mmCIF file of C-alpha atoms in Angstrom:
data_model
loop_
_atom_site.group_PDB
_atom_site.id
_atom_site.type_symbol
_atom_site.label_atom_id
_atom_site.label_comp_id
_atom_site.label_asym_id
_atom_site.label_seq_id
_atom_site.Cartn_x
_atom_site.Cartn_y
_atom_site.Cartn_z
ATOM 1 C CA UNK O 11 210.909 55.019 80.774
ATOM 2 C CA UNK O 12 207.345 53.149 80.342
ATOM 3 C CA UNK O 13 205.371 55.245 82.955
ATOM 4 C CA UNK O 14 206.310 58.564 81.233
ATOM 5 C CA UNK O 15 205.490 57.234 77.810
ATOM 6 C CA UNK O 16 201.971 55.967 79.207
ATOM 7 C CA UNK O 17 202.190 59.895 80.968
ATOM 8 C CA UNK O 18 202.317 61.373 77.366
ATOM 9 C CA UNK O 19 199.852 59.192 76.133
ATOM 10 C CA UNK O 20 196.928 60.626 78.787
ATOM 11 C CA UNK O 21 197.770 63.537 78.282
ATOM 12 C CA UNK O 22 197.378 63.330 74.580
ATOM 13 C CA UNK O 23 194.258 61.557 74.877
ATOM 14 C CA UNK O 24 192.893 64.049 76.736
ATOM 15 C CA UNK O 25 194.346 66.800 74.477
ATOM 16 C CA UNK O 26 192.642 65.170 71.521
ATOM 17 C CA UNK O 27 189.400 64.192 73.385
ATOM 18 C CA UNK O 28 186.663 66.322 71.933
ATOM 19 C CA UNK O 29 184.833 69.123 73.852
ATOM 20 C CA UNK O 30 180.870 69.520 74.390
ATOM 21 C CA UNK O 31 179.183 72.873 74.088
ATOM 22 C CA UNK O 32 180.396 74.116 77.832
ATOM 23 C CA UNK O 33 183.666 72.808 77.200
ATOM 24 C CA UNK O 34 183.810 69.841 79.193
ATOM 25 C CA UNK O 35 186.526 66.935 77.805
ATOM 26 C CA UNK O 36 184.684 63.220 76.736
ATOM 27 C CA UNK O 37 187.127 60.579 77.138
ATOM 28 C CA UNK O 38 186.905 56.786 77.000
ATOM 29 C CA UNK O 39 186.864 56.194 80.688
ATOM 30 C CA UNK O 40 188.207 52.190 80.268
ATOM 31 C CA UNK O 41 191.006 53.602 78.156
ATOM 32 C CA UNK O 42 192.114 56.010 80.441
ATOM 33 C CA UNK O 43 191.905 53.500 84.097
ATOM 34 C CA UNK O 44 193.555 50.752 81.531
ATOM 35 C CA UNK O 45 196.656 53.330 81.242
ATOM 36 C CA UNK O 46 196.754 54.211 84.843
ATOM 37 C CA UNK O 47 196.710 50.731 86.011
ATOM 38 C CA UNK O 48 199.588 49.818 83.631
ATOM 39 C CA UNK O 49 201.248 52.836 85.206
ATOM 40 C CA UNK O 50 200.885 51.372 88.750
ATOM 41 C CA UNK O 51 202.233 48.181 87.527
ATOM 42 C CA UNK O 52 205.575 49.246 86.218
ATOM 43 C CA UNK O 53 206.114 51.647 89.256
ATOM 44 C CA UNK O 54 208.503 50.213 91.656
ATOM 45 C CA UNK O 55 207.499 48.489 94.836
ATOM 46 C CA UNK O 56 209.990 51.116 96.882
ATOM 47 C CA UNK O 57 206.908 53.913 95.892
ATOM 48 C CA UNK O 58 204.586 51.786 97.893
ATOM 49 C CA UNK O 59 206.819 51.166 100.879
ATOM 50 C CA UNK O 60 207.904 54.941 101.008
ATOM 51 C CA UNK O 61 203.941 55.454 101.159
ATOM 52 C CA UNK O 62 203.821 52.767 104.287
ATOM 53 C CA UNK O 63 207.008 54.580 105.693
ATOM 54 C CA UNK O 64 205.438 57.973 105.724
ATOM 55 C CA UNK O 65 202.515 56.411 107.320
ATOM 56 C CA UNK O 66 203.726 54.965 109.867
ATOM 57 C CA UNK O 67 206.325 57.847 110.546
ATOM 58 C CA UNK O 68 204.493 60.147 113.317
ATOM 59 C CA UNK O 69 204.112 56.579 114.866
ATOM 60 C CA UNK O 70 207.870 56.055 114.835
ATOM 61 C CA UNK O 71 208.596 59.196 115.818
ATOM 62 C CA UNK O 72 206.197 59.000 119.303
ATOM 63 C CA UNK O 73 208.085 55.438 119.854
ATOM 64 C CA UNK O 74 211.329 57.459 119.924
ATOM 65 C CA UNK O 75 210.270 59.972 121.717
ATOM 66 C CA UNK O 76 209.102 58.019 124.387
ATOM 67 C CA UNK O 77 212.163 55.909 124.173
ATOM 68 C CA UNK O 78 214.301 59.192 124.903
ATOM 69 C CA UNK O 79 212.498 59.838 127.767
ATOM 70 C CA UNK O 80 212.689 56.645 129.347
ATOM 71 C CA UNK O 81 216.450 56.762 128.664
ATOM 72 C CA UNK O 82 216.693 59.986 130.228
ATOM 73 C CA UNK O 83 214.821 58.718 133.574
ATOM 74 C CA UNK O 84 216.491 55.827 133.500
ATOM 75 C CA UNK O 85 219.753 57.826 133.330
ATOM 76 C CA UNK O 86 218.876 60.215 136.114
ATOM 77 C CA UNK O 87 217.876 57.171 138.258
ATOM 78 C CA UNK O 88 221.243 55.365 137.638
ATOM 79 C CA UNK O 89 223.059 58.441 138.408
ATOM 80 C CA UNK O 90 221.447 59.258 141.603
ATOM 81 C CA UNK O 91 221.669 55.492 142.580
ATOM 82 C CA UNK O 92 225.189 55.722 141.701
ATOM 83 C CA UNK O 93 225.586 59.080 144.101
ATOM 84 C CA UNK O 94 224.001 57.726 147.082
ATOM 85 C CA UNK O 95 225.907 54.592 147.100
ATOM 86 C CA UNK O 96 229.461 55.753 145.850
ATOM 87 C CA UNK O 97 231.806 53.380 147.901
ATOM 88 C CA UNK O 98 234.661 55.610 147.938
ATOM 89 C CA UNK O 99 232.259 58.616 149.040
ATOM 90 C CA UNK O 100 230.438 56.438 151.994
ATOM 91 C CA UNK O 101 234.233 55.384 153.336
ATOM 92 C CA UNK O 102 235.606 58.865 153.093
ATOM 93 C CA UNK O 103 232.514 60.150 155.079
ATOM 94 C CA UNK O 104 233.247 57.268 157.377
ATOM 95 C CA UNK O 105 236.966 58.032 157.412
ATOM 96 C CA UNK O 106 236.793 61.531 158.235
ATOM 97 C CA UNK O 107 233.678 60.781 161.248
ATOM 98 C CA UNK O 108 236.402 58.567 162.469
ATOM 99 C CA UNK O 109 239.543 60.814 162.431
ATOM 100 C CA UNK O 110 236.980 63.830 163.691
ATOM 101 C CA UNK O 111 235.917 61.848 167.105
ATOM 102 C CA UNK O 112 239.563 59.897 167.272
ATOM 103 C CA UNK O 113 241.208 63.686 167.068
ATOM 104 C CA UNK O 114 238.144 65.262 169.793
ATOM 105 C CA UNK O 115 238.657 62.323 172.237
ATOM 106 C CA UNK O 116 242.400 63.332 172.007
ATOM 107 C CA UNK O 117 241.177 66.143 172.514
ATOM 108 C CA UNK O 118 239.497 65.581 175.461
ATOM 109 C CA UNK O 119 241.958 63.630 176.823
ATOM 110 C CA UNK O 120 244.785 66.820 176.311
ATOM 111 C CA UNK O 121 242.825 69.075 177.864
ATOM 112 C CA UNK O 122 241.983 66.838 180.972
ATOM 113 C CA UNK O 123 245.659 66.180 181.552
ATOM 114 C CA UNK O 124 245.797 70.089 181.137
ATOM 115 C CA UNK O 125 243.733 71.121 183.633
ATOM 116 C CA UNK O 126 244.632 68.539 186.248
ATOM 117 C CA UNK O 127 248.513 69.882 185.724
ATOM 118 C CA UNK O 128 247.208 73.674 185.677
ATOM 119 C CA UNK O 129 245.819 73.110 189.053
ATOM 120 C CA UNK O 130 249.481 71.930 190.105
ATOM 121 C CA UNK O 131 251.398 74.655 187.497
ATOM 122 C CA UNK O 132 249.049 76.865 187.053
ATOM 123 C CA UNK O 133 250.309 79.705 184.539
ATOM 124 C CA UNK O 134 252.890 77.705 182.895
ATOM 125 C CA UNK O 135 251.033 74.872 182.269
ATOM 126 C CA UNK O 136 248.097 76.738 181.391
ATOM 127 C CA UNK O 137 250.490 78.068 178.574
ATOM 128 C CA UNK O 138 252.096 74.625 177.562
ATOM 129 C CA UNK O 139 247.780 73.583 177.139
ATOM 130 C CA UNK O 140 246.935 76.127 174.904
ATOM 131 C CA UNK O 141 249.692 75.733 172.810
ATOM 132 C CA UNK O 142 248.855 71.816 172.465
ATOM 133 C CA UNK O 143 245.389 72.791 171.711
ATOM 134 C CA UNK O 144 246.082 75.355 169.480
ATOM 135 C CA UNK O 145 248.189 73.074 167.393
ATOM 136 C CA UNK O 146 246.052 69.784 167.571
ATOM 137 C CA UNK O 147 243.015 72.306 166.366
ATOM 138 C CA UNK O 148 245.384 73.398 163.541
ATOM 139 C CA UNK O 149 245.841 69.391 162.472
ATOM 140 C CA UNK O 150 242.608 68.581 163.195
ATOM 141 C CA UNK O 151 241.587 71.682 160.704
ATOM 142 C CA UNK O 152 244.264 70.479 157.961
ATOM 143 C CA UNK O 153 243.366 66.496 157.762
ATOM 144 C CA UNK O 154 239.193 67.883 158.022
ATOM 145 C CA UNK O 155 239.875 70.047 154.889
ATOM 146 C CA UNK O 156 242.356 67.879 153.102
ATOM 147 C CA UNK O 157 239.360 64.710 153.832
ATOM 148 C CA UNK O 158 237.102 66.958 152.192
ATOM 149 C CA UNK O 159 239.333 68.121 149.167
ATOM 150 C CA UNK O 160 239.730 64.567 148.393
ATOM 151 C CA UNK O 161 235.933 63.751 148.569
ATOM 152 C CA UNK O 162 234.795 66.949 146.963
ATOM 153 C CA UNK O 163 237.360 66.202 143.935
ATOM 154 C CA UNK O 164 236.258 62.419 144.280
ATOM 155 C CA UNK O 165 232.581 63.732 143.419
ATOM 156 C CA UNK O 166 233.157 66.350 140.558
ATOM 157 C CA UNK O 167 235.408 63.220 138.773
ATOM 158 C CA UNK O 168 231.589 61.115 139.311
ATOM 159 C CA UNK O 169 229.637 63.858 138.482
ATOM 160 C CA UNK O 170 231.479 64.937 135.004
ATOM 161 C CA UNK O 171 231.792 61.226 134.257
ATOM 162 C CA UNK O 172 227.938 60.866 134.909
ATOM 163 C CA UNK O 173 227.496 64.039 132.724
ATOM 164 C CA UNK O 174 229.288 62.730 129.785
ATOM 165 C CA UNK O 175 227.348 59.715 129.386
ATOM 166 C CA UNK O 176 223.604 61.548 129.554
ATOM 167 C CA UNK O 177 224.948 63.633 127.167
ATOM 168 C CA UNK O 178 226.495 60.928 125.152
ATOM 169 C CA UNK O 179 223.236 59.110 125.197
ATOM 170 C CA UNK O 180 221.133 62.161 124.721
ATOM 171 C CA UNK O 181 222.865 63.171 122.208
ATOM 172 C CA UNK O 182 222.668 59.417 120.414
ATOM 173 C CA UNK O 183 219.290 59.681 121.115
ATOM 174 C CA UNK O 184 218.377 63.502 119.400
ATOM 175 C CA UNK O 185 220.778 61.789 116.547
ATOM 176 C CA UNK O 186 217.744 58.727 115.877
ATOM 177 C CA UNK O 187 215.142 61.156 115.875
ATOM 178 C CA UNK O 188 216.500 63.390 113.516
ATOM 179 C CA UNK O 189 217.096 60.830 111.175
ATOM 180 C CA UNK O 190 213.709 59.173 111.499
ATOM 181 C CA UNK O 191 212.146 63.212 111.258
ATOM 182 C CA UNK O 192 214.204 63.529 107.867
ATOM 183 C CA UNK O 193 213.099 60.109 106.661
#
């Protein structure tokens, strides 16, 4: 290669270069800047853009930085967006308020038509009520909890969805920056 040829020949000029008394080197100074820029000539233009690259690295590095971060807000915004206006989470809500006052107004309705009959019946009736109540409470108690298995399971589905894509894109993101840190 040229450039370590013209490498040898400095450093045999300067071997051969004589000393003065305190044994400082004289060499021909337009010999020696002739050499090195015949050097910078044959080096290859990738030397020059690596210097550019290192250069501007901390700058890249800030612009993905920053990028991350926006990504991340931008995820966390989406997500909570997404939470507060899940369709199937505002009709279950809405499903369940309904089936709650539907089964209390029947309810109501049972237990007036209990007491006007325990006023004519008295024990019996009063014993024919509770049982109705008892078991209206007990399927008013199974649809509330089976409304809310089905929204809670509705949510977690969301919520590990959600999860997997930050961390997809997170993880995309930590990717870029490493590479542009090991560039």
């Amino acid at each position: 290669m040229k450039v370590l040829e013209l490498l040898d020949y400095l450093q045999q000029t300067i071997d051969m270069s004589p000393k003065n008394l305190v044994g400082k080197v004289s060499i021909n100074k337009k010999e020696v800047l002739r050499t090195l820029n015949e050097m910078r000539k044959l080096l290859p233009d990738e030397f020059e853009e690596a210097k550019n690259l290192m250069n501007r690295k901390e700058i890249i590095l800030d612009e993905a930085r920053s990028e991350a971060e926006r990504i991340i807000q931008d995820s966390r915004k989406r997500a909570q967006q997404e939470y507060e206006n899940c369709d199937v989470l505002v009709a279950a809500k809405k499903e369940a308020e309904e089936i709650l006052e539907s089964a209390n107004e029947e309810a109501k309705k049972i237990k007036g038509e209990a007491n006007k009959q325990a006023k004519d019946l008295k024990f019996g009736v009063m014993n024919y009520a509770d049982s109705t109540l008892s078991n209206l409470q007990k399927d008013i108690d199974i649809i509330g909890e089976e409304s809310l298995k089905v929204i809670q399971n509705e949510m977690e589905e969301m919520l590990v969805k959600l999860y997997k894509e930050i961390s997809s894109t997170t993880s995309k993101v930590r990717e870029n920056i490493k590479e542009l840190g090991n560039d």
